[in-house]
Amino acid sequence: MEIDRPLPNPMTPEAKPFWDGLREQKLMLPKCQACGHVFWYPRVACPKCHTRGIGWIQASGRGTLHAFEVGYQAFNKAFKVEPPYVLAMIELAEGPRMLSNLINVEADPRTLKCDMPVEVVFSKLTDEVTLPLFQPAGR
Amino acid sequence: MANLRDLSNVACIVGVDESDEMGTLPHKSQLSLHVEAVTNAVRDAGLKISDIDGIFTAGQHSPATIGEALGVMPRYVDGTTVGGCSFIIMVGHAVAALHHGLCDVAVISHGESGRSQVGVSPRRDTAIPGQFEAPFGFGPAPTMFGLITTRHMHRYGTTLEQWAQVAVSTRQWAALNPKALRREPITVADVLKARPVVWPFTVLNICLVTDAGGAVVLTRADRAKDCAKKPVYVRGLGEGAEHVSLTQMKDLTFSEATRISGEKAFRMAGVGPGDFQHIMLYDAFTSGPPIMLESLGLAKGLSYTHSGMYGIFPIIEATRQLRGECNQRQVPNVKLSLVNGMGGMLSAAGTLVLSNER
Ligand SMILES: [Zn+2]
């Protein structure tokens, strides 16, 4: 399949467990070993207690649609997903929020609702890159 | 013991101006917009370019580049770049530098070939947007500000019509300004029917991208008396920065950076949100001003709220209002003006309390 979107660039060393996990259909999140804070995005120190010991957990893949937009055009050249498409901020059940797309849904602002339950879908782009996309829960 | 109030009224805005032209300027580089604005603002102050010894600028060019282009060797430089409000924040930095004698004449310069992209270097993706945002189609500001807006609609029941009204009001104000790029009146229906870009925005909800420069000159209050025009005192100042990536914003519908910035500026100036005759809000999206007003603790429905483009311009406009130079758009009896601007996606904020009285 032709790659219809820009590949993540750069893929930073701090995020390696995240990208490695996605290749095995796992959504991995950084978790502070001192205070237990689960956060996004990956970094070397905990943004809550500022200590250095960071581990990783496998997230449930469940969350809610915290906020969304419907794109009627592409906003960067390499993005070739056919509009309209849904740009989404997902609030994961573990707490952190990440940006993604809501798929397998009609891209219609009248039917999309903030806080609707969603679940992760793994979308393989290349041998190296699998992206976490989301769809309405229980599809 | 450091006391914030020691900085109140110690320095003044003595010169303001824009580049020779604004709008669509394919015949002018970004650096030229800086140089035009600075030379015009210095002339407005009744000073000479050689008087400048502090250079402040945000964006792609460093203060050293601006100094070199002007033929000035500064002894104080500041390149704080935290979005469109950087220029508002720099007024505060300039006040502190002037107060301590780190420089005597400070110029804050803005130049942006935003529309024609002449003499502009390509934007670089940093690790976060390139890695975690671009693959999903996120990019320019509309793709972020829409998230703030849909969350606000969900939480407070705000409507597309209300956001459209902000665009209509902004345009009504712009119609009074001969330098505004778009001056023809629009209606709420026009905004809603315009080409959809990214829901909830149509093309009329989104900031105009222009080519423009602007500059502000400051000096200490004692020296300001010798300048060409009535000085505008910087009575209060504040700044704040909450996040860069929108996923890190605590509450999408409230700007912590604006709250922190506004509280500091009000406390320093010894004023409250209700004391202003004139308010300038810098925004790029229709949902910006209402969220800024709520975060500043200001009631909604202010009669003199309007929008500027890019953080230097509300400073220029507020200064002209306080000088009484605004002709048909002059607000009567302005003594105290509030300038508040945001950077990025409500990420950073700068606030100024300006007055024509000490
Ligand atoms: Zn921690």
XYZ file of C-alpha atoms and ligand atoms in Angstrom:
498
model
C 0.000 0.000 0.000
C 1.213 3.488 -0.773
C 2.164 5.501 2.322
C -0.502 8.151 2.638
C 1.050 10.294 5.350
C 4.384 11.713 6.550
C 6.508 9.269 8.512
C 7.487 10.341 12.019
C 10.673 12.352 11.712
C 12.866 12.438 13.704
C 12.229 9.272 15.718
C 14.020 10.144 18.933
C 15.910 7.656 21.152
C 13.676 8.511 24.133
C 10.666 7.232 22.174
C 12.216 3.967 20.976
C 10.146 1.724 23.314
C 6.998 3.426 21.958
C 7.854 2.758 18.320
C 9.175 -0.733 19.114
C 5.930 -1.559 20.931
C 3.738 -0.423 18.049
C 5.444 -2.903 15.696
C 4.162 -5.628 18.036
C 0.677 -4.076 18.227
C 1.288 -2.709 21.708
C 0.656 0.862 22.806
C 3.456 1.624 25.261
C 3.533 4.634 27.578
C 6.308 6.020 29.784
C 5.716 5.701 33.522
C 7.726 7.271 36.336
C 9.211 4.606 38.604
C 9.333 7.012 41.554
C 5.860 8.580 41.617
C 3.911 6.359 39.222
C 2.934 9.190 36.872
C 2.056 7.947 33.390
C 2.803 10.677 30.861
C 3.043 11.551 27.217
C 5.326 12.357 25.349
C 8.468 10.329 26.197
C 11.252 12.201 27.978
C 14.178 11.347 30.220
C 12.813 12.899 33.437
C 9.343 12.739 34.981
C 7.440 15.988 34.292
C 5.669 15.624 37.641
C 8.374 14.714 40.218
C 11.397 15.420 37.969
C 13.290 12.214 38.805
C 15.124 10.264 36.116
C 13.894 6.686 36.474
C 11.392 6.114 33.674
C 9.863 2.731 32.859
C 7.233 1.695 30.305
C 3.788 0.134 30.590
C 1.471 -1.309 27.987
C -1.618 0.895 27.766
C -5.091 -0.575 27.517
C -5.656 1.149 24.171
C -8.917 2.571 25.472
C -9.705 6.244 25.835
C -12.044 9.049 24.885
C -12.200 11.590 22.081
C -11.141 14.662 24.061
C -11.343 17.092 21.128
C -11.526 16.797 17.356
C -11.564 18.582 14.020
C -12.647 17.583 10.554
C -9.994 18.311 7.955
C -11.313 19.340 4.536
C -7.858 19.664 3.031
C -4.332 18.455 3.781
C -2.164 20.653 5.978
C 1.162 19.225 4.945
C 2.328 18.038 1.560
C 2.989 14.423 2.456
C -0.449 13.911 4.008
C -2.576 12.234 1.341
C -5.491 10.833 3.342
C -8.653 11.602 1.402
C -10.616 14.459 3.058
C -12.771 14.780 5.023
C -10.838 13.089 7.815
C -10.887 13.416 11.605
C -8.016 15.012 13.509
C -8.270 13.891 17.107
C -6.934 14.486 20.579
C -7.332 11.253 22.506
C -7.422 11.101 26.287
C -6.112 7.656 27.152
C -7.613 5.682 30.038
C -4.187 5.856 31.722
C -4.385 9.664 31.768
C -2.182 11.227 29.099
C -3.487 12.813 25.908
C -2.057 12.225 22.440
C -2.831 13.403 18.938
C -4.060 10.913 16.366
C -6.853 10.327 13.862
C -10.281 8.850 14.439
C -10.959 6.314 11.686
C -13.703 3.875 10.693
C -16.224 6.646 11.333
C -18.042 9.160 9.174
C -16.071 12.431 9.277
C -19.150 14.462 10.137
C -19.024 17.047 12.935
C -22.729 16.481 13.625
C -22.239 12.869 14.677
C -18.846 13.107 16.403
C -18.993 13.908 20.112
C -16.300 14.943 22.544
C -15.737 12.302 25.250
C -17.069 9.444 23.069
C -15.230 6.189 23.919
C -12.548 5.116 21.470
C -10.045 2.278 21.099
C -6.684 1.969 19.415
C -6.215 0.532 15.907
C -2.686 -0.276 14.761
C -1.888 0.975 11.294
C 1.306 -0.384 9.734
C 2.977 2.103 7.390
C 6.400 0.504 6.879
C 8.406 -2.317 8.439
C 9.688 0.255 10.915
C 6.644 2.419 11.534
C 3.226 1.466 12.858
C 0.960 4.324 13.976
C -1.656 4.228 16.730
C -4.951 5.379 15.221
C -8.293 5.223 17.020
C -11.850 4.179 16.207
C -15.152 4.347 18.115
C -15.058 1.732 20.894
C -16.711 -1.638 20.345
C -16.800 -1.544 16.583
C 14.446 42.392 48.270
C 13.268 42.597 44.726
C 9.967 44.375 44.339
C 8.020 44.075 41.107
C 6.598 47.563 41.557
C 10.071 49.077 41.269
C 9.773 48.514 37.521
C 6.458 50.324 37.218
C 6.622 53.613 35.268
C 10.429 53.591 34.980
C 10.445 53.326 31.189
C 8.276 54.617 28.366
C 7.322 53.756 24.847
C 8.534 56.764 22.877
C 8.332 55.578 19.265
C 6.117 53.224 17.290
C 5.570 52.558 13.605
C 5.018 49.942 10.952
C 6.996 49.110 7.816
C 6.489 51.501 4.860
C 3.879 49.116 3.434
C 1.880 46.167 4.775
C -0.107 43.514 2.948
C 1.202 41.525 0.005
C 4.807 42.583 -0.617
C 6.622 40.139 -2.909
C 9.190 42.853 -3.658
C 10.456 43.061 -0.061
C 12.443 40.637 2.071
C 11.616 39.938 5.666
C 14.788 41.705 6.794
C 13.778 44.846 4.904
C 10.466 44.888 6.784
C 12.459 44.987 10.036
C 14.707 47.793 8.828
C 11.803 49.886 7.555
C 9.857 49.496 10.790
C 12.829 50.341 13.004
C 13.835 53.420 11.026
C 10.217 54.641 11.029
C 9.733 54.059 14.753
C 13.027 55.742 15.638
C 11.967 58.757 13.565
C 8.607 58.760 15.375
C 10.538 58.986 18.658
C 12.673 61.885 17.415
C 15.790 59.773 17.879
C 18.553 58.558 15.558
C 19.389 54.963 14.605
C 22.786 55.492 16.238
C 21.002 56.086 19.577
C 19.863 52.430 19.648
C 21.940 50.283 21.974
C 19.484 47.505 22.830
C 17.947 45.250 20.167
C 15.050 42.885 20.825
C 13.479 40.643 18.201
C 11.668 37.331 17.878
C 11.312 34.940 14.992
C 13.756 33.800 12.356
C 16.293 36.619 12.597
C 18.493 37.091 15.630
C 18.942 40.514 17.222
C 22.497 40.415 15.862
C 21.127 40.172 12.319
C 18.887 43.175 12.900
C 21.802 45.164 14.371
C 24.002 44.286 11.433
C 21.345 45.251 8.912
C 20.781 48.569 10.690
C 24.488 49.290 11.120
C 24.211 49.283 14.894
C 26.395 47.402 17.369
C 24.104 46.755 20.371
C 25.311 46.317 23.928
C 22.156 44.451 24.869
C 20.356 41.761 22.834
C 17.238 39.678 23.449
C 15.857 37.053 21.058
C 13.082 35.536 23.173
C 10.881 33.596 20.751
C 7.730 32.131 22.274
C 5.232 32.972 19.535
C 3.370 36.121 18.570
C 3.327 37.516 22.109
C 7.137 37.631 22.226
C 7.112 41.333 21.340
C 4.758 42.111 24.213
C 6.976 40.124 26.569
C 10.014 41.983 25.254
C 8.573 45.308 26.357
C 8.918 43.924 29.877
C 12.438 42.701 29.204
C 13.350 46.108 27.769
C 11.933 47.903 30.827
C 14.107 45.768 33.117
C 17.210 46.277 30.966
C 16.649 50.049 30.763
C 16.013 50.291 34.495
C 19.326 48.630 35.265
C 21.265 50.617 32.701
C 22.016 47.610 30.505
C 20.909 49.775 27.577
C 19.552 53.310 27.123
C 17.460 53.098 23.963
C 15.753 49.787 23.293
C 14.121 48.861 19.996
C 11.801 45.886 19.591
C 11.579 44.842 15.971
C 9.185 42.605 14.075
C 9.339 41.722 10.406
C 7.539 38.854 8.749
C 7.084 37.997 5.111
C 4.278 35.680 6.134
C 2.349 35.924 2.884
C 5.032 36.263 0.230
C 7.757 34.288 2.061
C 10.588 36.477 0.741
C 13.895 35.916 2.530
C 12.369 33.324 4.825
C 14.024 30.058 5.825
C 11.935 26.871 5.823
C 10.406 25.883 9.129
C 12.165 23.096 10.920
C 10.244 20.352 12.611
C 11.425 19.706 16.115
C 11.287 16.277 17.695
C 7.733 16.632 18.990
C 5.666 17.914 16.040
C 7.607 15.944 13.438
C 7.359 12.724 15.388
C 3.980 12.838 17.141
C 1.822 15.357 15.239
C 2.685 15.537 11.517
C 1.998 11.822 10.792
C -1.655 12.420 11.711
C -2.016 15.486 9.505
C -1.455 18.132 12.152
C 0.630 21.109 11.184
C -0.198 24.788 11.015
C -2.058 26.639 13.743
C -5.635 26.003 12.510
C -5.146 22.268 13.060
C -4.395 22.942 16.713
C -6.743 25.788 17.494
C -9.707 23.803 16.241
C -9.166 21.301 19.059
C -9.325 24.084 21.645
C -12.481 25.331 20.004
C -14.355 22.018 19.825
C -13.510 21.332 23.459
C -14.807 24.782 24.417
C -18.032 24.131 22.485
C -18.448 20.793 24.245
C -17.741 22.186 27.713
C -19.545 25.537 27.567
C -22.034 25.080 24.755
C -20.488 27.859 22.676
C -21.656 27.849 19.088
C -20.265 28.362 15.605
C -22.387 31.517 15.410
C -20.662 32.975 18.487
C -17.199 32.287 17.084
C -18.300 33.830 13.806
C -19.429 36.952 15.672
C -15.850 37.482 16.862
C -14.679 37.523 13.247
C -17.478 39.966 12.345
C -16.551 42.328 15.224
C -12.881 42.170 14.345
C -13.665 43.090 10.766
C -15.876 45.998 11.875
C -12.903 47.373 13.765
C -10.540 46.721 10.861
C -12.865 48.710 8.607
C -11.894 51.791 10.630
C -8.192 51.190 10.134
C -6.858 52.336 6.764
C -3.880 49.990 7.143
C -5.949 46.829 7.623
C -5.667 44.281 4.826
C -9.358 43.327 4.769
C -11.858 46.083 5.425
C -15.075 45.026 3.642
C -17.786 44.173 6.186
C -18.823 40.542 6.726
C -21.775 38.908 8.463
C -22.099 35.854 10.684
C -23.713 34.059 7.738
C -20.731 34.946 5.530
C -18.352 33.373 8.033
C -20.433 30.199 8.366
C -20.881 29.819 4.593
C -17.243 30.458 3.714
C -15.005 27.672 2.470
C -14.569 25.070 5.242
C -10.911 24.520 6.059
C -10.882 22.452 9.187
C -14.112 22.164 11.151
C -15.034 24.183 13.220
C -13.257 26.819 11.110
C -14.031 28.255 7.741
C -11.507 30.404 5.945
C -13.010 33.537 7.583
C -12.334 32.315 11.151
C -8.616 32.099 10.539
C -5.968 34.801 10.805
C -4.946 36.683 7.737
C -1.376 36.097 6.755
C 0.343 39.267 5.631
C 3.753 40.771 5.013
C 4.451 43.415 7.605
C 6.947 44.929 9.979
C 6.523 46.898 13.170
C 8.796 48.386 15.788
C 8.597 49.923 19.243
C 11.229 52.187 20.845
C 11.598 52.519 24.606
C 13.778 54.600 26.878
C 13.885 55.512 30.571
C 11.262 57.956 31.781
C 13.771 60.766 32.399
C 15.006 60.646 28.832
C 11.520 60.115 27.383
C 10.622 63.726 28.132
C 13.064 64.858 25.431
C 11.521 62.643 22.739
C 9.239 63.888 19.983
C 5.906 62.634 21.314
C 4.053 62.244 24.566
C 5.544 59.270 26.423
C 3.492 56.165 27.165
C 4.411 54.706 30.539
C 4.777 50.970 31.058
C 2.963 50.636 34.333
C 2.587 46.880 34.525
C 3.976 43.876 32.706
C 3.657 40.134 32.835
C 4.527 37.014 30.941
C 3.917 33.306 31.204
C 4.441 30.054 29.305
C 2.439 26.928 29.970
C 3.113 24.451 27.199
C 4.107 24.111 23.565
C 2.447 20.871 22.511
C -1.295 21.095 22.870
C -1.406 17.652 24.509
C 0.399 19.210 27.480
C -2.163 21.974 28.091
C -3.891 21.407 31.430
C -7.318 22.612 30.303
C -7.882 23.313 26.608
C -10.471 25.952 27.464
C -8.376 28.057 29.844
C -5.017 29.735 29.299
C -2.871 29.342 32.428
C -0.134 31.384 30.750
C -2.569 34.274 30.303
C -3.767 34.054 33.896
C -0.202 34.129 35.249
C 0.790 36.958 32.929
C -2.299 39.063 33.610
C -2.187 38.674 37.382
C 1.422 39.833 37.504
C 0.768 42.847 35.273
C -2.322 43.929 37.235
C -0.549 43.552 40.588
C 2.457 45.523 39.415
C 0.314 48.304 37.984
C -2.016 48.357 40.978
C -5.070 48.054 38.748
C -7.935 45.645 38.312
C -9.528 44.165 35.213
C -12.287 46.795 35.282
C -9.992 49.847 35.170
C -9.239 49.975 31.447
C -10.721 52.266 28.818
C -9.082 50.349 25.993
C -8.121 46.712 25.531
C -6.006 45.209 22.761
C -6.056 41.460 22.375
C -3.711 39.745 19.995
C -5.290 36.682 18.474
C -5.189 34.689 15.324
C -8.405 32.693 15.753
C -11.917 33.569 16.696
C -11.787 31.444 19.832
C -8.695 33.276 21.114
C -10.195 36.497 22.496
C -13.002 34.914 24.545
C -10.605 32.435 26.172
C -8.076 35.209 26.860
C -10.748 37.388 28.469
C -11.923 34.536 30.673
C -8.337 33.688 31.657
C -7.607 37.337 32.512
C -10.656 37.484 34.754
C -12.365 40.086 32.557
C -16.092 40.075 32.029
C -17.341 39.303 28.557
C -18.985 41.878 26.331
C -16.377 44.615 26.495
C -17.138 47.492 24.213
C -13.624 48.125 23.000
C -12.342 44.665 22.391
C -10.740 44.099 19.064
C -8.054 42.051 17.504
C -4.629 42.765 16.219
C -2.305 40.836 13.993
C 0.992 39.792 15.489
C 2.154 40.910 18.886
C 3.947 44.106 17.937
C 0.841 45.696 16.424
C -1.353 45.830 19.537
C 1.507 47.676 21.279
C 1.639 50.160 18.404
C -2.133 50.607 18.402
C -2.376 51.009 22.197
C 0.397 53.621 22.109
C -1.421 55.574 19.386
C -4.694 55.350 21.321
C -2.971 56.694 24.444
C -1.461 59.516 22.379
C -4.856 60.306 20.839
C -3.648 59.757 17.259
C -6.342 57.384 16.029
C -8.836 59.662 14.252
C -12.078 57.836 13.506
C -11.147 54.758 15.535
C -9.953 56.816 18.533
C -11.493 55.636 21.794
C -12.371 58.751 23.861
C -10.547 59.578 27.113
C -8.124 56.654 27.098
C -5.836 56.829 30.115
C -5.154 53.168 30.724
C -4.788 50.514 28.042
C -4.397 46.780 28.442
C -2.401 44.830 25.860
C -2.602 41.064 26.039
C -1.308 38.588 23.531
C -0.766 34.890 23.180
C 1.933 32.827 21.556
C 1.466 29.478 19.906
C -1.724 27.683 20.961
C -2.425 29.803 24.067
C 0.995 28.426 25.003
C 2.650 31.628 26.133
C 1.280 35.028 27.025
C 2.391 38.587 27.544
C 0.495 41.406 29.227
C 1.142 45.147 29.431
C -0.593 47.884 31.353
C 0.139 51.147 29.520
C -0.785 54.670 30.537
C -0.301 58.219 29.302
C -0.078 59.374 32.918
C 2.596 58.525 35.388
Zn 7.498 11.103 38.838
